[in-house]
PDB file of C-alpha atoms and ligand atoms in Angstrom:
ATOM      1  CA  MET A1122       7.613  15.229 -12.653  1.00  0.00           C
ATOM      2  CA  ALA A1123      10.452  16.017 -10.236  1.00  0.00           C
ATOM      3  CA  GLY A1124       9.504  12.850  -8.370  1.00  0.00           C
ATOM      4  CA  GLU A1125       6.847  12.218  -5.768  1.00  0.00           C
ATOM      5  CA  PHE A1126       9.378  10.829  -3.297  1.00  0.00           C
ATOM      6  CA  GLU A1127      11.838  13.726  -3.576  1.00  0.00           C
ATOM      7  CA  LEU A1128       9.009  16.187  -3.006  1.00  0.00           C
ATOM      8  CA  ILE A1129       7.798  14.310   0.074  1.00  0.00           C
ATOM      9  CA  ASP A1130      11.370  14.422   1.414  1.00  0.00           C
ATOM     10  CA  ARG A1131      11.501  18.184   1.003  1.00  0.00           C
ATOM     11  CA  LEU A1132       8.117  18.638   2.687  1.00  0.00           C
ATOM     12  CA  ARG A1133       9.206  16.349   5.504  1.00  0.00           C
ATOM     13  CA  GLN A1134      12.225  18.585   6.178  1.00  0.00           C
ATOM     14  CA  GLN A1135       9.912  21.584   6.680  1.00  0.00           C
ATOM     15  CA  VAL A1136       8.088  19.875   9.554  1.00  0.00           C
ATOM     16  CA  GLN A1137       9.504  19.677  13.081  1.00  0.00           C
ATOM     17  CA  SER A1138       8.901  16.834  15.486  1.00  0.00           C
ATOM     18  CA  HIS A1139       5.880  17.338  17.739  1.00  0.00           C
ATOM     19  CA  PRO A1140       4.895  15.764  21.073  1.00  0.00           C
ATOM     20  CA  ASN A1141       1.532  14.722  19.563  1.00  0.00           C
ATOM     21  CA  LEU A1142       3.304  12.660  16.898  1.00  0.00           C
ATOM     22  CA  ARG A1143       4.926   9.308  17.433  1.00  0.00           C
ATOM     23  CA  LEU A1144       5.460   8.924  13.709  1.00  0.00           C
ATOM     24  CA  GLY A1145       5.047  11.683  11.117  1.00  0.00           C
ATOM     25  CA  ILE A1146       5.603  12.037   7.374  1.00  0.00           C
ATOM     26  CA  GLY A1147       7.372   9.162   5.640  1.00  0.00           C
ATOM     27  CA  ASP A1148       5.457   5.992   6.445  1.00  0.00           C
ATOM     28  CA  ASP A1149       2.202   4.460   5.164  1.00  0.00           C
ATOM     29  CA  ALA A1150       0.276   6.335   7.853  1.00  0.00           C
ATOM     30  CA  ALA A1151       1.139   8.707  10.660  1.00  0.00           C
ATOM     31  CA  GLU A1152       0.804   7.665  14.292  1.00  0.00           C
ATOM     32  CA  VAL A1153      -0.722  10.469  16.360  1.00  0.00           C
ATOM     33  CA  LEU A1154      -1.010  10.398  20.158  1.00  0.00           C
ATOM     34  CA  PHE A1155      -4.421  11.356  21.543  1.00  0.00           C
ATOM     35  CA  GLY A1156      -5.447  12.583  24.969  1.00  0.00           C
ATOM     36  CA  LYS A1157      -4.007  12.164  28.439  1.00  0.00           C
ATOM     37  CA  ASN A1158      -3.255   8.500  27.857  1.00  0.00           C
ATOM     38  CA  LYS A1159      -1.442   9.264  24.601  1.00  0.00           C
ATOM     39  CA  THR A1160      -3.609   6.728  22.780  1.00  0.00           C
ATOM     40  CA  PRO A1161      -2.026   5.958  19.388  1.00  0.00           C
ATOM     41  CA  VAL A1162      -4.225   6.747  16.384  1.00  0.00           C
ATOM     42  CA  LEU A1163      -3.221   6.041  12.786  1.00  0.00           C
ATOM     43  CA  VAL A1164      -4.155   8.561  10.128  1.00  0.00           C
ATOM     44  CA  THR A1165      -3.607   8.467   6.383  1.00  0.00           C
ATOM     45  CA  VAL A1166      -5.006  10.278   3.358  1.00  0.00           C
ATOM     46  CA  ASP A1167      -5.013   9.387  -0.337  1.00  0.00           C
ATOM     47  CA  MET A1168      -6.256  11.466  -3.246  1.00  0.00           C
ATOM     48  CA  LEU A1169      -7.294   9.774  -6.488  1.00  0.00           C
ATOM     49  CA  MET A1170      -7.673  11.741  -9.714  1.00  0.00           C
ATOM     50  CA  ASP A1171      -9.397  10.940 -12.979  1.00  0.00           C
ATOM     51  CA  GLN A1172      -6.858  10.184 -15.731  1.00  0.00           C
ATOM     52  CA  VAL A1173      -4.098   9.620 -13.183  1.00  0.00           C
ATOM     53  CA  HIS A1174      -5.350   6.811 -10.953  1.00  0.00           C
ATOM     54  CA  PHE A1175      -8.431   5.728 -12.904  1.00  0.00           C
ATOM     55  CA  ASP A1176     -10.277   6.414 -16.125  1.00  0.00           C
ATOM     56  CA  LEU A1177     -13.794   7.578 -15.270  1.00  0.00           C
ATOM     57  CA  ALA A1178     -15.098   7.305 -18.844  1.00  0.00           C
ATOM     58  CA  ASN A1179     -14.387   3.562 -18.898  1.00  0.00           C
ATOM     59  CA  THR A1180     -14.861   2.504 -15.285  1.00  0.00           C
ATOM     60  CA  ASP A1181     -17.836   1.726 -13.060  1.00  0.00           C
ATOM     61  CA  PRO A1182     -17.881   4.599 -10.515  1.00  0.00           C
ATOM     62  CA  ARG A1183     -18.631   2.111  -7.737  1.00  0.00           C
ATOM     63  CA  LEU A1184     -15.222   0.526  -8.405  1.00  0.00           C
ATOM     64  CA  ILE A1185     -13.564   3.949  -8.330  1.00  0.00           C
ATOM     65  CA  GLY A1186     -15.125   4.693  -4.941  1.00  0.00           C
ATOM     66  CA  ARG A1187     -14.119   1.259  -3.755  1.00  0.00           C
ATOM     67  CA  LYS A1188     -10.527   1.789  -4.861  1.00  0.00           C
ATOM     68  CA  ALA A1189     -10.347   5.218  -3.200  1.00  0.00           C
ATOM     69  CA  LEU A1190     -11.154   3.553   0.111  1.00  0.00           C
ATOM     70  CA  ALA A1191      -9.175   0.359  -0.498  1.00  0.00           C
ATOM     71  CA  VAL A1192      -5.862   2.216  -1.004  1.00  0.00           C
ATOM     72  CA  ASN A1193      -6.361   3.919   2.366  1.00  0.00           C
ATOM     73  CA  LEU A1194      -7.234   0.660   4.111  1.00  0.00           C
ATOM     74  CA  SER A1195      -4.122  -0.859   2.551  1.00  0.00           C
ATOM     75  CA  ASP A1196      -2.016   1.865   4.196  1.00  0.00           C
ATOM     76  CA  ILE A1197      -3.634   1.177   7.576  1.00  0.00           C
ATOM     77  CA  ALA A1198      -2.942  -2.548   7.077  1.00  0.00           C
ATOM     78  CA  ALA A1199       0.696  -1.766   6.264  1.00  0.00           C
ATOM     79  CA  MET A1200       1.045  -0.151   9.703  1.00  0.00           C
ATOM     80  CA  GLY A1201      -0.237  -3.303  11.371  1.00  0.00           C
ATOM     81  CA  GLY A1202      -3.436  -1.418  12.049  1.00  0.00           C
ATOM     82  CA  GLU A1203      -7.171  -1.856  12.031  1.00  0.00           C
ATOM     83  CA  ALA A1204      -9.355   0.778  10.384  1.00  0.00           C
ATOM     84  CA  ILE A1205     -11.875   2.677  12.514  1.00  0.00           C
ATOM     85  CA  ALA A1206     -13.461   5.492  10.478  1.00  0.00           C
ATOM     86  CA  ILE A1207     -13.125   7.507   7.279  1.00  0.00           C
ATOM     87  CA  VAL A1208     -14.070  10.912   5.899  1.00  0.00           C
ATOM     88  CA  VAL A1209     -14.501  11.449   2.151  1.00  0.00           C
ATOM     89  CA  SER A1210     -14.037  14.545  -0.050  1.00  0.00           C
ATOM     90  CA  TYR A1211     -15.254  14.803  -3.636  1.00  0.00           C
ATOM     91  CA  ALA A1212     -14.472  17.351  -6.337  1.00  0.00           C
ATOM     92  CA  LEU A1213     -17.228  16.373  -8.781  1.00  0.00           C
ATOM     93  CA  PRO A1214     -17.116  17.330 -12.454  1.00  0.00           C
ATOM     94  CA  LYS A1215     -20.037  19.531 -13.523  1.00  0.00           C
ATOM     95  CA  GLY A1216     -21.868  17.137 -15.861  1.00  0.00           C
ATOM     96  CA  ALA A1217     -20.498  13.660 -15.273  1.00  0.00           C
ATOM     97  CA  GLY A1218     -20.701  12.402 -18.872  1.00  0.00           C
ATOM     98  CA  ASP A1219     -21.864   8.796 -19.178  1.00  0.00           C
ATOM     99  CA  HIS A1220     -22.491   8.591 -15.457  1.00  0.00           C
ATOM    100  CA  GLY A1221     -25.356  11.138 -15.293  1.00  0.00           C
ATOM    101  CA  THR A1222     -25.287  14.288 -13.199  1.00  0.00           C
ATOM    102  CA  GLY A1223     -22.613  15.083 -10.644  1.00  0.00           C
ATOM    103  CA  ASP A1224     -25.043  14.041  -7.909  1.00  0.00           C
ATOM    104  CA  GLN A1225     -25.731  10.684  -9.552  1.00  0.00           C
ATOM    105  CA  LEU A1226     -22.005  10.120  -9.959  1.00  0.00           C
ATOM    106  CA  ALA A1227     -21.444  10.900  -6.274  1.00  0.00           C
ATOM    107  CA  GLU A1228     -24.100   8.383  -5.255  1.00  0.00           C
ATOM    108  CA  GLN A1229     -22.456   5.635  -7.303  1.00  0.00           C
ATOM    109  CA  LEU A1230     -18.978   6.451  -5.995  1.00  0.00           C
ATOM    110  CA  HIS A1231     -20.345   6.444  -2.463  1.00  0.00           C
ATOM    111  CA  GLN A1232     -22.019   3.079  -2.952  1.00  0.00           C
ATOM    112  CA  GLY A1233     -18.631   1.517  -3.703  1.00  0.00           C
ATOM    113  CA  ILE A1234     -17.123   3.183  -0.638  1.00  0.00           C
ATOM    114  CA  VAL A1235     -19.936   2.174   1.719  1.00  0.00           C
ATOM    115  CA  GLU A1236     -19.932  -1.470   0.583  1.00  0.00           C
ATOM    116  CA  LEU A1237     -16.204  -1.882   1.239  1.00  0.00           C
ATOM    117  CA  ALA A1238     -16.451   0.058   4.513  1.00  0.00           C
ATOM    118  CA  GLU A1239     -19.156  -2.355   5.712  1.00  0.00           C
ATOM    119  CA  GLN A1240     -17.024  -5.365   4.807  1.00  0.00           C
ATOM    120  CA  HIS A1241     -14.273  -4.072   7.071  1.00  0.00           C
ATOM    121  CA  GLN A1242     -16.542  -2.607   9.802  1.00  0.00           C
ATOM    122  CA  VAL A1243     -15.283   0.909   9.109  1.00  0.00           C
ATOM    123  CA  ALA A1244     -17.498   3.909  10.007  1.00  0.00           C
ATOM    124  CA  VAL A1245     -18.188   6.423   7.241  1.00  0.00           C
ATOM    125  CA  ALA A1246     -18.045   9.539   9.415  1.00  0.00           C
ATOM    126  CA  GLY A1247     -18.606  12.372   6.953  1.00  0.00           C
ATOM    127  CA  GLY A1248     -16.941  14.421   4.278  1.00  0.00           C
ATOM    128  CA  ASP A1249     -17.247  17.304   1.846  1.00  0.00           C
ATOM    129  CA  THR A1250     -18.618  17.605  -1.682  1.00  0.00           C
ATOM    130  CA  ASN A1251     -17.768  20.296  -4.216  1.00  0.00           C
ATOM    131  CA  SER A1252     -18.258  20.533  -7.961  1.00  0.00           C
ATOM    132  CA  TRP A1253     -16.124  22.252 -10.558  1.00  0.00           C
ATOM    133  CA  LYS A1254     -15.302  22.240 -14.256  1.00  0.00           C
ATOM    134  CA  GLY A1255     -12.296  19.998 -13.681  1.00  0.00           C
ATOM    135  CA  PRO A1256     -12.053  16.197 -13.580  1.00  0.00           C
ATOM    136  CA  LEU A1257     -13.266  13.966 -10.751  1.00  0.00           C
ATOM    137  CA  VAL A1258     -11.067  13.940  -7.654  1.00  0.00           C
ATOM    138  CA  ILE A1259     -11.760  11.833  -4.532  1.00  0.00           C
ATOM    139  CA  SER A1260      -9.792  12.146  -1.334  1.00  0.00           C
ATOM    140  CA  ILE A1261     -10.337   9.813   1.606  1.00  0.00           C
ATOM    141  CA  THR A1262      -8.820  10.154   5.062  1.00  0.00           C
ATOM    142  CA  ALA A1263      -8.775   7.002   7.161  1.00  0.00           C
ATOM    143  CA  LEU A1264      -8.310   6.712  10.913  1.00  0.00           C
ATOM    144  CA  GLY A1265      -7.191   3.516  12.563  1.00  0.00           C
ATOM    145  CA  GLN A1266      -5.396   2.061  15.535  1.00  0.00           C
ATOM    146  CA  PRO A1267      -2.467  -0.314  15.864  1.00  0.00           C
ATOM    147  CA  VAL A1268      -3.462  -3.941  16.446  1.00  0.00           C
ATOM    148  CA  GLY A1269      -0.453  -4.355  18.748  1.00  0.00           C
ATOM    149  CA  PRO A1270       0.961  -1.870  21.254  1.00  0.00           C
ATOM    150  CA  LYS A1271       2.326   0.290  18.462  1.00  0.00           C
ATOM    151  CA  ALA A1272       2.364   0.553  14.706  1.00  0.00           C
ATOM    152  CA  ILE A1273       4.709  -1.430  12.460  1.00  0.00           C
ATOM    153  CA  GLU A1274       7.039   1.060  10.788  1.00  0.00           C
ATOM    154  CA  ARG A1275       9.186   0.974   7.674  1.00  0.00           C
ATOM    155  CA  SER A1276      12.236   1.574   9.850  1.00  0.00           C
ATOM    156  CA  GLY A1277      12.271  -1.674  11.821  1.00  0.00           C
ATOM    157  CA  ALA A1278      14.008  -4.096   9.434  1.00  0.00           C
ATOM    158  CA  ARG A1279      17.173  -5.733  10.828  1.00  0.00           C
ATOM    159  CA  VAL A1280      20.123  -7.418   9.151  1.00  0.00           C
ATOM    160  CA  GLY A1281      19.338 -11.143   8.935  1.00  0.00           C
ATOM    161  CA  ASP A1282      15.544 -10.619   8.716  1.00  0.00           C
ATOM    162  CA  LEU A1283      13.711 -12.533   6.040  1.00  0.00           C
ATOM    163  CA  ILE A1284      11.472 -10.680   3.601  1.00  0.00           C
ATOM    164  CA  PHE A1285       7.954 -11.899   2.882  1.00  0.00           C
ATOM    165  CA  VAL A1286       5.142 -10.737   0.655  1.00  0.00           C
ATOM    166  CA  THR A1287       1.430 -11.591   0.664  1.00  0.00           C
ATOM    167  CA  GLY A1288      -0.412 -12.676  -2.485  1.00  0.00           C
ATOM    168  CA  GLU A1289       0.938 -12.607  -6.020  1.00  0.00           C
ATOM    169  CA  LEU A1290       2.388  -9.688  -7.927  1.00  0.00           C
ATOM    170  CA  GLY A1291       2.221  -8.003 -11.328  1.00  0.00           C
ATOM    171  CA  GLY A1292      -0.288  -7.161 -14.030  1.00  0.00           C
ATOM    172  CA  SER A1293      -2.654  -5.389 -11.638  1.00  0.00           C
ATOM    173  CA  LEU A1294      -3.717  -2.849 -14.262  1.00  0.00           C
ATOM    174  CA  ALA A1295      -5.623  -5.678 -15.997  1.00  0.00           C
ATOM    175  CA  GLY A1296      -8.262  -5.076 -13.305  1.00  0.00           C
ATOM    176  CA  ARG A1297      -7.050  -6.022  -9.832  1.00  0.00           C
ATOM    177  CA  HIS A1298      -6.055  -2.421  -9.085  1.00  0.00           C
ATOM    178  CA  LEU A1299      -9.805  -1.736  -8.807  1.00  0.00           C
ATOM    179  CA  THR A1300     -10.899  -4.883  -6.980  1.00  0.00           C
ATOM    180  CA  PHE A1301      -8.047  -5.872  -4.651  1.00  0.00           C
ATOM    181  CA  THR A1302      -8.710  -6.800  -1.031  1.00  0.00           C
ATOM    182  CA  PRO A1303      -6.763  -4.571   1.370  1.00  0.00           C
ATOM    183  CA  ARG A1304      -4.727  -6.878   3.599  1.00  0.00           C
ATOM    184  CA  LEU A1305      -6.213  -5.803   6.936  1.00  0.00           C
ATOM    185  CA  LYS A1306      -7.069  -9.341   8.068  1.00  0.00           C
ATOM    186  CA  GLU A1307      -3.668 -10.663   7.061  1.00  0.00           C
ATOM    187  CA  ALA A1308      -1.866  -7.798   8.822  1.00  0.00           C
ATOM    188  CA  ARG A1309      -3.874  -8.442  11.996  1.00  0.00           C
ATOM    189  CA  GLU A1310      -3.046 -12.142  11.951  1.00  0.00           C
ATOM    190  CA  LEU A1311       0.633 -11.440  11.308  1.00  0.00           C
ATOM    191  CA  VAL A1312       0.926  -8.849  14.066  1.00  0.00           C
ATOM    192  CA  ASN A1313      -0.952 -11.048  16.546  1.00  0.00           C
ATOM    193  CA  ASN A1314       1.240 -14.086  15.912  1.00  0.00           C
ATOM    194  CA  TYR A1315       4.655 -12.812  14.855  1.00  0.00           C
ATOM    195  CA  ASP A1316       7.084 -10.050  15.726  1.00  0.00           C
ATOM    196  CA  VAL A1317       6.791  -8.128  12.437  1.00  0.00           C
ATOM    197  CA  HIS A1318       9.818  -5.812  12.273  1.00  0.00           C
ATOM    198  CA  ALA A1319       8.916  -3.648   9.260  1.00  0.00           C
ATOM    199  CA  MET A1320       6.035  -3.502   6.804  1.00  0.00           C
ATOM    200  CA  ILE A1321       4.879  -1.529   3.748  1.00  0.00           C
ATOM    201  CA  ASP A1322       2.099  -1.958   1.214  1.00  0.00           C
ATOM    202  CA  LEU A1323       3.067  -2.426  -2.434  1.00  0.00           C
ATOM    203  CA  SER A1324       1.565   0.585  -4.180  1.00  0.00           C
ATOM    204  CA  ASP A1325       4.440   1.391  -6.540  1.00  0.00           C
ATOM    205  CA  GLY A1326       6.064  -2.016  -7.059  1.00  0.00           C
ATOM    206  CA  ILE A1327       8.625  -3.951  -4.999  1.00  0.00           C
ATOM    207  CA  SER A1328      11.520  -2.206  -6.735  1.00  0.00           C
ATOM    208  CA  SER A1329      10.265   1.126  -5.351  1.00  0.00           C
ATOM    209  CA  ASP A1330       8.576   0.139  -2.124  1.00  0.00           C
ATOM    210  CA  LEU A1331      11.348  -2.116  -0.790  1.00  0.00           C
ATOM    211  CA  GLN A1332      13.705   0.869  -1.094  1.00  0.00           C
ATOM    212  CA  HIS A1333      11.591   2.791   1.425  1.00  0.00           C
ATOM    213  CA  ILE A1334      12.143   0.030   3.984  1.00  0.00           C
ATOM    214  CA  LEU A1335      15.871  -0.109   3.214  1.00  0.00           C
ATOM    215  CA  ARG A1336      16.283   3.626   3.501  1.00  0.00           C
ATOM    216  CA  GLU A1337      14.279   4.023   6.706  1.00  0.00           C
ATOM    217  CA  SER A1338      15.890   0.950   8.289  1.00  0.00           C
ATOM    218  CA  GLU A1339      19.421   1.712   6.966  1.00  0.00           C
ATOM    219  CA  VAL A1340      19.898  -1.796   5.584  1.00  0.00           C
ATOM    220  CA  GLY A1341      20.257  -3.587   2.236  1.00  0.00           C
ATOM    221  CA  ALA A1342      18.432  -6.584   0.773  1.00  0.00           C
ATOM    222  CA  VAL A1343      18.796  -9.524  -1.564  1.00  0.00           C
ATOM    223  CA  LEU A1344      15.761 -10.875  -3.424  1.00  0.00           C
ATOM    224  CA  HIS A1345      15.633 -14.209  -5.241  1.00  0.00           C
ATOM    225  CA  ALA A1346      13.962 -13.988  -8.642  1.00  0.00           C
ATOM    226  CA  GLU A1347      12.663 -17.555  -8.588  1.00  0.00           C
ATOM    227  CA  GLN A1348      10.904 -16.944  -5.262  1.00  0.00           C
ATOM    228  CA  ILE A1349       8.909 -13.894  -6.403  1.00  0.00           C
ATOM    229  CA  PRO A1350       5.220 -14.930  -6.594  1.00  0.00           C
ATOM    230  CA  ILE A1351       4.105 -13.871 -10.063  1.00  0.00           C
ATOM    231  CA  HIS A1352       0.380 -13.315 -10.668  1.00  0.00           C
ATOM    232  CA  SER A1353      -1.208 -14.915 -13.722  1.00  0.00           C
ATOM    233  CA  ASP A1354      -2.183 -11.367 -14.835  1.00  0.00           C
ATOM    234  CA  ALA A1355       1.548 -10.593 -15.156  1.00  0.00           C
ATOM    235  CA  ARG A1356       2.030 -13.595 -17.447  1.00  0.00           C
ATOM    236  CA  ARG A1357      -0.836 -12.424 -19.638  1.00  0.00           C
ATOM    237  CA  SER A1358       0.278  -8.787 -19.766  1.00  0.00           C
ATOM    238  CA  SER A1359       1.744  -7.777 -23.091  1.00  0.00           C
ATOM    239  CA  GLY A1360       4.483  -5.233 -23.680  1.00  0.00           C
ATOM    240  CA  ASP A1361       8.239  -5.304 -23.313  1.00  0.00           C
ATOM    241  CA  ARG A1362       8.346  -6.481 -19.718  1.00  0.00           C
ATOM    242  CA  SER A1363       8.775 -10.128 -18.733  1.00  0.00           C
ATOM    243  CA  PRO A1364       6.357 -11.574 -16.142  1.00  0.00           C
ATOM    244  CA  LEU A1365       9.108 -11.165 -13.505  1.00  0.00           C
ATOM    245  CA  GLU A1366       9.596  -7.521 -14.451  1.00  0.00           C
ATOM    246  CA  HIS A1367       5.848  -6.945 -14.167  1.00  0.00           C
ATOM    247  CA  ALA A1368       5.908  -8.494 -10.701  1.00  0.00           C
ATOM    248  CA  LEU A1369       8.865  -6.339  -9.600  1.00  0.00           C
ATOM    249  CA  HIS A1370       7.900  -3.014 -11.132  1.00  0.00           C
ATOM    250  CA  ASP A1371       4.200  -2.739 -12.004  1.00  0.00           C
ATOM    251  CA  GLY A1372       2.795  -1.396  -8.770  1.00  0.00           C
ATOM    252  CA  GLU A1373      -0.811  -1.173  -7.586  1.00  0.00           C
ATOM    253  CA  ASP A1374      -0.667  -4.734  -6.228  1.00  0.00           C
ATOM    254  CA  PHE A1375      -1.539  -3.511  -2.720  1.00  0.00           C
ATOM    255  CA  GLU A1376      -0.100  -6.618  -1.148  1.00  0.00           C
ATOM    256  CA  VAL A1377       2.022  -6.132   1.983  1.00  0.00           C
ATOM    257  CA  LEU A1378       5.773  -6.714   2.166  1.00  0.00           C
ATOM    258  CA  PHE A1379       7.229  -7.309   5.635  1.00  0.00           C
ATOM    259  CA  THR A1380      10.274  -8.595   7.472  1.00  0.00           C
ATOM    260  CA  VAL A1381      10.583 -10.986  10.413  1.00  0.00           C
ATOM    261  CA  SER A1382      13.398 -12.750  12.281  1.00  0.00           C
ATOM    262  CA  PRO A1383      14.742 -16.085  10.933  1.00  0.00           C
ATOM    263  CA  GLU A1384      12.960 -17.888  13.809  1.00  0.00           C
ATOM    264  CA  ASP A1385       9.595 -16.312  12.948  1.00  0.00           C
ATOM    265  CA  ALA A1386      10.253 -16.983   9.264  1.00  0.00           C
ATOM    266  CA  VAL A1387      10.487 -20.721   9.974  1.00  0.00           C
ATOM    267  CA  ARG A1388       7.178 -20.666  11.852  1.00  0.00           C
ATOM    268  CA  LEU A1389       5.490 -18.507   9.241  1.00  0.00           C
ATOM    269  CA  THR A1390       6.604 -20.770   6.413  1.00  0.00           C
ATOM    270  CA  SER A1391       5.072 -23.804   8.107  1.00  0.00           C
ATOM    271  CA  HIS A1392       1.787 -22.133   9.206  1.00  0.00           C
ATOM    272  CA  PRO A1393      -0.448 -20.872   6.370  1.00  0.00           C
ATOM    273  CA  LEU A1394      -2.522 -17.777   7.178  1.00  0.00           C
ATOM    274  CA  LEU A1395      -6.096 -18.456   8.307  1.00  0.00           C
ATOM    275  CA  THR A1396      -7.358 -16.171   5.539  1.00  0.00           C
ATOM    276  CA  GLY A1397      -5.842 -18.564   2.991  1.00  0.00           C
ATOM    277  CA  THR A1398      -3.771 -15.737   1.493  1.00  0.00           C
ATOM    278  CA  ARG A1399      -0.441 -16.959   0.224  1.00  0.00           C
ATOM    279  CA  VAL A1400       2.630 -15.648   2.045  1.00  0.00           C
ATOM    280  CA  THR A1401       5.968 -16.092   0.286  1.00  0.00           C
ATOM    281  CA  GLN A1402       9.545 -15.634   1.460  1.00  0.00           C
ATOM    282  CA  ILE A1403      11.320 -13.667  -1.276  1.00  0.00           C
ATOM    283  CA  GLY A1404      14.664 -12.634   0.176  1.00  0.00           C
ATOM    284  CA  GLU A1405      16.611 -11.344   3.143  1.00  0.00           C
ATOM    285  CA  ILE A1406      17.759  -8.116   4.751  1.00  0.00           C
ATOM    286  CA  THR A1407      21.516  -7.559   4.564  1.00  0.00           C
ATOM    287  CA  ALA A1408      24.048  -4.964   5.632  1.00  0.00           C
ATOM    288  CA  GLY A1409      24.476  -2.147   3.127  1.00  0.00           C
ATOM    289  CA  SER A1410      21.888   0.123   1.584  1.00  0.00           C
ATOM    290  CA  GLU A1411      20.951  -1.304  -1.812  1.00  0.00           C
ATOM    291  CA  PRO A1412      18.514  -3.958  -3.007  1.00  0.00           C
ATOM    292  CA  PHE A1413      19.996  -6.743  -5.141  1.00  0.00           C
ATOM    293  CA  LEU A1414      18.225  -9.377  -7.189  1.00  0.00           C
ATOM    294  CA  ILE A1415      19.724 -12.819  -7.773  1.00  0.00           C
ATOM    295  CA  ASP A1416      18.385 -14.084 -11.079  1.00  0.00           C
ATOM    296  CA  GLN A1417      19.668 -17.337 -12.593  1.00  0.00           C
ATOM    297  CA  GLY A1418      22.846 -17.135 -10.533  1.00  0.00           C
ATOM    298  CA  GLU A1419      23.561 -13.519 -11.440  1.00  0.00           C
ATOM    299  CA  ARG A1420      23.415 -10.805  -8.821  1.00  0.00           C
ATOM    300  CA  ARG A1421      22.385  -7.357 -10.021  1.00  0.00           C
ATOM    301  CA  LEU A1422      21.177  -4.121  -8.537  1.00  0.00           C
ATOM    302  CA  LEU A1423      17.388  -3.927  -8.408  1.00  0.00           C
ATOM    303  CA  THR A1424      16.734  -0.469  -9.749  1.00  0.00           C
ATOM    304  CA  ARG A1425      13.567   1.438  -9.153  1.00  0.00           C
ATOM    305  CA  SER A1426      11.378   1.409 -12.203  1.00  0.00           C
ATOM    306  CA  GLY A1427       8.046   1.192 -10.538  1.00  0.00           C
ATOM    307  CA  TRP A1428       5.784   3.999 -11.593  1.00  0.00           C
ATOM    308  CA  GLU A1429       5.216   7.157  -9.644  1.00  0.00           C
ATOM    309  CA  HIS A1430       1.532   7.340 -10.460  1.00  0.00           C
ATOM    310  CA  SER A1431       0.947   8.215 -14.050  1.00  0.00           C
ATOM    311  CA  LEU A1432      -1.612   6.219 -15.986  1.00  0.00           C
TER     312      LEU A1432
HETATM  313 MG1   MG B1352       1.493   2.813   1.318  1.00  0.00          MG
END
């Protein structure tokens, strides 16, 4: 693959700025301005495909539906937003194998979507169903609104900011990639209590996703290996990667990474989130343009080896 990110860059260059857009291609969601009052609305879409993002033959369809929604809610959270409504599109395989007919499969997928939507008070507004001889594809579009006066962008990180991450990282493919909780509540609490400068959700791994913040904000970063919160799933994962490498590169954690001023960092470190979700300071924003990792006293470039979505 030529690279998902390079392609997005090329598509972005084909689009001009527009008065209806406060923020277009290149963040976790777009921020569109509606009506006379220019009310900001967040919009994001994610498409999940069998054999790329999940394995239908070996997965409960309710979890697949759940994940299709959860990744969208995670993007809304990453904008410092709350989710309002979704629309869902299915391309259903003709004959759904172990999961019955295409219709039965759709009902199970939808059950997973509706349950998660209810948990987050999100309206399921409609959608489109088609069937074909190809594999299952689900696409969900989510609409939301910023919790604060405007969305938190990737471009707001400043030199001297401290970098934080929610939760624990690595080994998500052991199961958490299907069952994770999108960090909407955490994002709301953070935005309501702190001046969050930049935020992104960790879909591809810190080593990839941090680079988006650095590029959009035109800054560098230093991470401290011993501060990275490593999930127990990463310690259990086999293969060539160390637990730290799993935490840095695996992806599909769907935690949020964000930056705040040193003053807010002190407050945040001494006030646990009401949700109980761990928040860990992992590094700082520096001048420059590259991410570095300090590991056992050695400073090295943190290169991108997160995955660009291939199972
Ligand atoms: Mg994202």
